[in-house]
Coordinates of C-alpha atoms in Angstrom, one line a residue:
M371 CA -16.5 -78.6 -13.8
R372 CA -18.5 -80.0 -10.9
F373 CA -16.2 -78.0 -8.6
V374 CA -16.9 -74.8 -10.5
R375 CA -20.6 -75.5 -10.4
A376 CA -20.6 -76.2 -6.7
L377 CA -18.6 -73.1 -6.0
C378 CA -21.0 -70.9 -8.0
I379 CA -24.0 -72.3 -6.2
A380 CA -22.4 -71.8 -2.8
V381 CA -21.5 -68.2 -3.6
C382 CA -25.0 -67.4 -4.8
A383 CA -26.6 -69.1 -1.8
L384 CA -24.3 -67.1 0.5
S385 CA -25.1 -63.8 -1.2
L386 CA -28.8 -64.3 -1.2
G387 CA -29.1 -66.0 2.2
G388 CA -27.7 -63.0 4.1
C389 CA -25.1 -63.1 6.9
D390 CA -24.7 -61.7 10.3
F391 CA -21.3 -60.1 9.9
S392 CA -21.3 -59.1 13.6
Q393 CA -20.7 -62.7 14.5
Y394 CA -17.7 -62.9 12.2
L395 CA -16.3 -59.6 13.6
E396 CA -16.6 -61.0 17.1
R397 CA -14.2 -63.8 16.2
L398 CA -11.5 -61.2 15.5
V399 CA -11.5 -59.9 19.1
P400 CA -8.3 -61.2 20.9
D401 CA -9.1 -63.8 23.5
D402 CA -7.3 -61.9 26.3
A403 CA -9.3 -58.7 25.4
R404 CA -12.7 -60.3 25.2
V405 CA -13.4 -60.2 29.0
A406 CA -12.5 -56.5 29.3
L407 CA -14.5 -55.5 26.2
D408 CA -17.6 -57.5 27.4
S409 CA -17.2 -55.8 30.8
V410 CA -17.2 -52.3 29.2
L411 CA -20.3 -53.1 27.1
E412 CA -22.2 -54.6 30.1
A413 CA -21.3 -51.6 32.3
V414 CA -22.6 -49.2 29.6
S415 CA -25.8 -51.3 29.1
K416 CA -26.5 -51.4 32.9
H417 CA -25.5 -47.8 33.6
D418 CA -22.6 -48.8 35.9
P419 CA -20.1 -46.0 36.1
D420 CA -18.1 -47.7 38.9
T421 CA -17.1 -50.6 36.7
L422 CA -16.2 -48.3 33.9
A423 CA -14.0 -46.2 36.2
A424 CA -12.1 -49.3 37.3
L425 CA -11.3 -50.1 33.7
V426 CA -10.2 -46.7 32.6
N427 CA -6.5 -45.8 32.2
P428 CA -5.2 -45.2 35.8
Q429 CA -3.1 -42.3 34.5
F430 CA -6.2 -40.2 33.9
D431 CA -7.5 -37.8 36.5
A432 CA -10.1 -39.6 38.7
A433 CA -12.3 -36.5 39.2
Q434 CA -12.5 -35.9 35.5
I435 CA -13.3 -39.5 34.8
E436 CA -16.1 -39.5 37.3
T437 CA -17.7 -36.4 35.8
S438 CA -17.4 -37.6 32.2
L439 CA -18.8 -41.0 33.0
A440 CA -21.8 -39.5 34.9
G441 CA -22.6 -37.3 31.9
M442 CA -22.3 -40.3 29.6
I443 CA -24.7 -42.4 31.6
E444 CA -27.3 -39.7 31.7
L445 CA -27.6 -39.8 27.9
L446 CA -28.7 -43.5 28.0
P447 CA -32.3 -44.5 28.4
A448 CA -33.4 -46.4 31.5
G449 CA -33.0 -50.1 31.6
P450 CA -30.4 -52.4 29.9
A451 CA -29.9 -52.4 26.1
S452 CA -32.0 -54.7 24.2
E453 CA -29.4 -55.5 21.6
T454 CA -25.7 -54.9 21.0
R455 CA -24.0 -55.3 17.7
L456 CA -20.3 -55.0 16.7
T457 CA -20.0 -53.1 13.5
T458 CA -16.3 -52.1 13.3
I459 CA -13.1 -53.5 14.7
N460 CA -9.5 -52.4 14.3
I461 CA -6.5 -54.1 16.0
R462 CA -3.1 -52.5 16.0
S463 CA 0.2 -53.5 17.5
F464 CA 3.2 -51.3 18.1
T465 CA 6.7 -52.1 19.5
A466 CA 9.3 -49.4 20.1
T467 CA 13.0 -50.2 20.6
D468 CA 13.1 -48.6 24.0
S469 CA 9.7 -49.8 25.4
Q470 CA 7.4 -52.7 25.6
S471 CA 4.9 -53.6 22.8
T472 CA 1.5 -51.9 22.9
R473 CA -1.6 -53.4 21.5
T474 CA -4.8 -51.4 20.7
L475 CA -8.3 -52.7 20.1
A476 CA -10.7 -50.1 18.6
T477 CA -14.3 -51.1 18.3
L478 CA -17.6 -49.5 17.3
H479 CA -20.8 -51.1 18.7
T480 CA -24.4 -50.2 18.1
M481 CA -26.6 -50.5 21.2
D482 CA -30.4 -50.4 21.0
W483 CA -32.9 -49.2 23.7
A484 CA -36.5 -49.5 22.5
E485 CA -36.8 -46.8 19.8
R486 CA -33.3 -45.2 20.3
S487 CA -29.9 -46.4 19.2
F488 CA -26.5 -45.3 20.4
A489 CA -23.0 -45.7 18.9
V490 CA -20.5 -46.8 21.5
R491 CA -16.8 -46.3 20.5
T492 CA -14.2 -47.9 22.6
E493 CA -10.4 -48.1 22.4
L494 CA -8.7 -50.6 24.7
V495 CA -5.0 -50.7 25.2
S496 CA -2.6 -53.3 26.6
V497 CA 1.0 -52.6 27.3
G498 CA 3.5 -55.4 27.5
G499 CA 0.8 -58.1 27.7
A500 CA -0.7 -56.6 30.8
A501 CA -4.4 -56.2 31.4
W502 CA -6.5 -54.1 29.0
Y503 CA -7.8 -50.7 30.0
I504 CA -10.0 -48.1 28.5
Q505 CA -8.2 -45.4 26.6
V506 CA -11.2 -43.9 24.7
L507 CA -14.9 -44.3 25.4
R508 CA -17.6 -42.3 23.6
V509 CA -21.4 -42.7 23.5
Q510 CA -23.3 -41.0 20.7
D511 CA -27.1 -40.9 20.2
I512 CA -27.6 -41.8 16.5
T513 CA -31.4 -42.0 16.5
A514 CA -31.9 -38.3 15.9
E515 CA -29.1 -38.0 13.4
A516 CA -30.2 -41.0 11.3
T517 CA -31.4 -40.2 7.8
P518 CA -35.1 -41.1 7.6
T519 CA -36.1 -43.9 5.3
P520 CA -39.1 -43.0 3.1
S521 CA -42.2 -45.1 3.2
L522 CA -43.5 -46.9 0.1
A523 CA -46.0 -44.2 -0.7
E524 CA -43.2 -41.6 -0.6
L525 CA -40.9 -43.3 -3.1
G526 CA -40.3 -41.5 -6.3
L527 CA -39.9 -43.1 -9.8
S528 CA -36.1 -43.4 -9.6
Q529 CA -36.3 -45.1 -6.3
K530 CA -38.9 -47.6 -7.5
I531 CA -37.0 -48.4 -10.6
M532 CA -33.6 -48.8 -8.9
G533 CA -35.2 -50.8 -6.1
S534 CA -36.8 -53.2 -8.5
L535 CA -33.6 -53.6 -10.5
A536 CA -31.6 -54.3 -7.4
I537 CA -33.8 -57.4 -7.0
L538 CA -34.2 -58.4 -10.7
V539 CA -30.6 -58.0 -11.9
P540 CA -29.1 -60.5 -9.4
L541 CA -31.9 -62.9 -10.1
F542 CA -31.3 -62.5 -13.9
V543 CA -27.6 -63.1 -13.4
I544 CA -28.2 -66.3 -11.3
F545 CA -30.7 -67.5 -13.8
T546 CA -28.2 -67.0 -16.6
L547 CA -25.6 -68.9 -14.7
I548 CA -27.9 -71.9 -14.2
A549 CA -28.8 -71.8 -17.9
M550 CA -25.2 -71.7 -18.9
F551 CA -24.3 -74.8 -16.8
R552 CA -27.4 -76.6 -18.1
T553 CA -26.5 -75.8 -21.7
P554 CA -24.5 -78.8 -23.2
Q555 CA -21.2 -78.4 -24.9
I556 CA -20.3 -74.9 -23.7
K557 CA -16.8 -73.8 -24.3
R558 CA -14.8 -72.2 -21.5
R559 CA -17.3 -72.5 -18.7
V560 CA -15.0 -71.0 -16.1
L561 CA -14.5 -67.8 -18.2
W562 CA -18.2 -67.6 -18.9
T563 CA -18.9 -67.9 -15.2
L564 CA -16.6 -65.1 -14.3
F565 CA -17.8 -62.9 -17.2
I566 CA -21.5 -63.4 -16.2
L567 CA -20.8 -62.7 -12.5
L568 CA -18.5 -59.8 -12.8
G569 CA -19.3 -58.4 -16.3
C570 CA -21.8 -55.9 -15.0
Y571 CA -21.2 -52.4 -16.4
P572 CA -21.9 -49.4 -16.3
Q573 CA -23.0 -48.8 -12.7
F574 CA -25.7 -46.5 -11.4
A575 CA -26.6 -45.6 -7.8
V576 CA -29.6 -43.9 -6.1
N577 CA -29.9 -42.2 -2.7
W578 CA -32.8 -44.1 -1.2
S579 CA -33.7 -41.1 1.1
T580 CA -33.7 -38.4 -1.5
G581 CA -34.2 -40.3 -4.7
V582 CA -31.2 -38.6 -6.4
W583 CA -29.4 -40.9 -8.8
R584 CA -26.0 -40.7 -10.4
M585 CA -23.6 -42.7 -12.5
V586 CA -20.9 -44.3 -10.4
S587 CA -18.7 -45.6 -13.2
P588 CA -17.6 -44.5 -15.7
A589 CA -17.8 -41.0 -14.1
I590 CA -15.8 -37.9 -13.3
H591 CA -16.1 -36.3 -9.9
A592 CA -14.9 -32.8 -9.1
T593 CA -13.3 -32.2 -5.7
D594 CA -11.5 -29.3 -4.1
S595 CA -8.1 -30.9 -5.0
G596 CA -9.0 -31.7 -8.6
F597 CA -10.9 -34.3 -10.6
N598 CA -11.3 -38.0 -9.8
F599 CA -11.8 -40.4 -12.7
K600 CA -13.5 -43.8 -12.2
F601 CA -13.7 -45.9 -15.3
L602 CA -14.3 -49.3 -13.8
D603 CA -16.1 -50.5 -10.6
I604 CA -16.8 -54.2 -10.4
L605 CA -20.1 -55.1 -8.6
F606 CA -20.7 -58.7 -7.8
L607 CA -24.1 -60.0 -9.2
G608 CA -24.7 -56.5 -10.6
A609 CA -26.3 -54.9 -7.5
S610 CA -25.6 -53.8 -3.9
V611 CA -27.2 -52.1 -0.9
M612 CA -25.0 -50.2 1.6
R613 CA -25.3 -47.4 4.1
E614 CA -23.1 -44.4 4.4
G615 CA -21.9 -44.9 8.0
L616 CA -24.3 -45.6 10.9
V617 CA -26.7 -42.7 10.3
G618 CA -26.2 -41.9 6.6
P619 CA -28.7 -42.7 3.8
W620 CA -29.0 -46.1 2.1
I621 CA -27.4 -46.3 -1.3
I622 CA -28.6 -48.8 -3.9
S623 CA -26.3 -49.5 -6.7
V624 CA -27.3 -51.4 -9.9
C625 CA -25.3 -52.3 -13.0
I626 CA -26.4 -53.4 -16.4
P627 CA -25.7 -57.2 -16.6
A628 CA -23.7 -56.9 -19.8
G629 CA -22.1 -60.4 -19.3
A630 CA -25.4 -62.2 -18.9
L631 CA -27.0 -60.3 -21.8
F632 CA -24.0 -61.1 -24.1
F633 CA -24.3 -64.8 -23.1
W634 CA -28.0 -64.9 -24.3
Y635 CA -27.0 -63.0 -27.4
R636 CA -24.3 -65.6 -28.3
R637 CA -26.6 -68.5 -27.4
A638 CA -29.3 -67.2 -29.6
R639 CA -26.9 -67.0 -32.6
G640 CA -25.4 -70.4 -31.8
G641 CA -21.9 -68.9 -31.9
P642 CA -18.6 -70.2 -30.5
T643 CA -20.2 -70.9 -27.2
R644 CA -21.0 -74.4 -28.5
K645 CA -18.6 -77.1 -29.5
A646 CA -19.1 -78.4 -33.0
A647 CA -20.5 -81.9 -33.0
P648 CA -17.8 -84.4 -34.1
E649 CA -18.2 -85.5 -37.7
S650 CA -18.4 -89.2 -38.4
R651 CA -15.4 -90.6 -40.3
M652 CA -17.0 -94.0 -41.0
E653 CA -17.0 -94.8 -44.7
G654 CA -18.9 -97.6 -46.3
R655 CA -16.9 -100.4 -47.9
S656 CA -18.2 -102.7 -50.6
S657 CA -17.4 -106.3 -50.3

């Protein structure tokens, strides 16, 4: 039971502490491709088309490459980027029977210049273990396309309620876990732990930019090809915050903590969550 308790505490601390997933994604970059990828990002940040041209697939037309890179550099603000974050990575390997193996590294970085942000999409290719070269390079200004986030004064009732619940529900679930472990003689602690953590249902979501809310599960969504049924969607700790792409709105999802509520209900009734105290079998004997 000590292991289960330590595991739950570690998971809760990790969830609440926050993580920089960009650092974890960086570890997935192959060692032999890291130098080429860093050179591409540094060249974009420093507006260096000559370095980029040297890294591009040599089979491409040189004049077209020079024109494309010049137009790409003109989009970027003056000076180097203040911050670069890796947001997406995809590694593929392909081997044909009549040719050498081909490896592809596709990445998506977000680069910030003062009040403007750009999405830099790269696709590096290595054939037969040779040096990596640029197959695809795109730069997109995402500042103007980003969905605006409303201020506190602009928030509607649904946004305030869902935002508050997104904080209170995980805290309530964690508080229930602590209370469950501190309650003596609980049966099936492992099952109760899983039920409290994952037994959050149904699920609701709100668009933080527009304030429009919907039921995520159970729900039926109509599409051009038919209807999609979603009856179950497990949400860890009963709440989540995510963004639809790099420029989409923030979506806040909240579930009813049914598992935690059921635990308090059974505890209040003194039901089978407690082990019965062993009865004494000692009997008095007269001498």
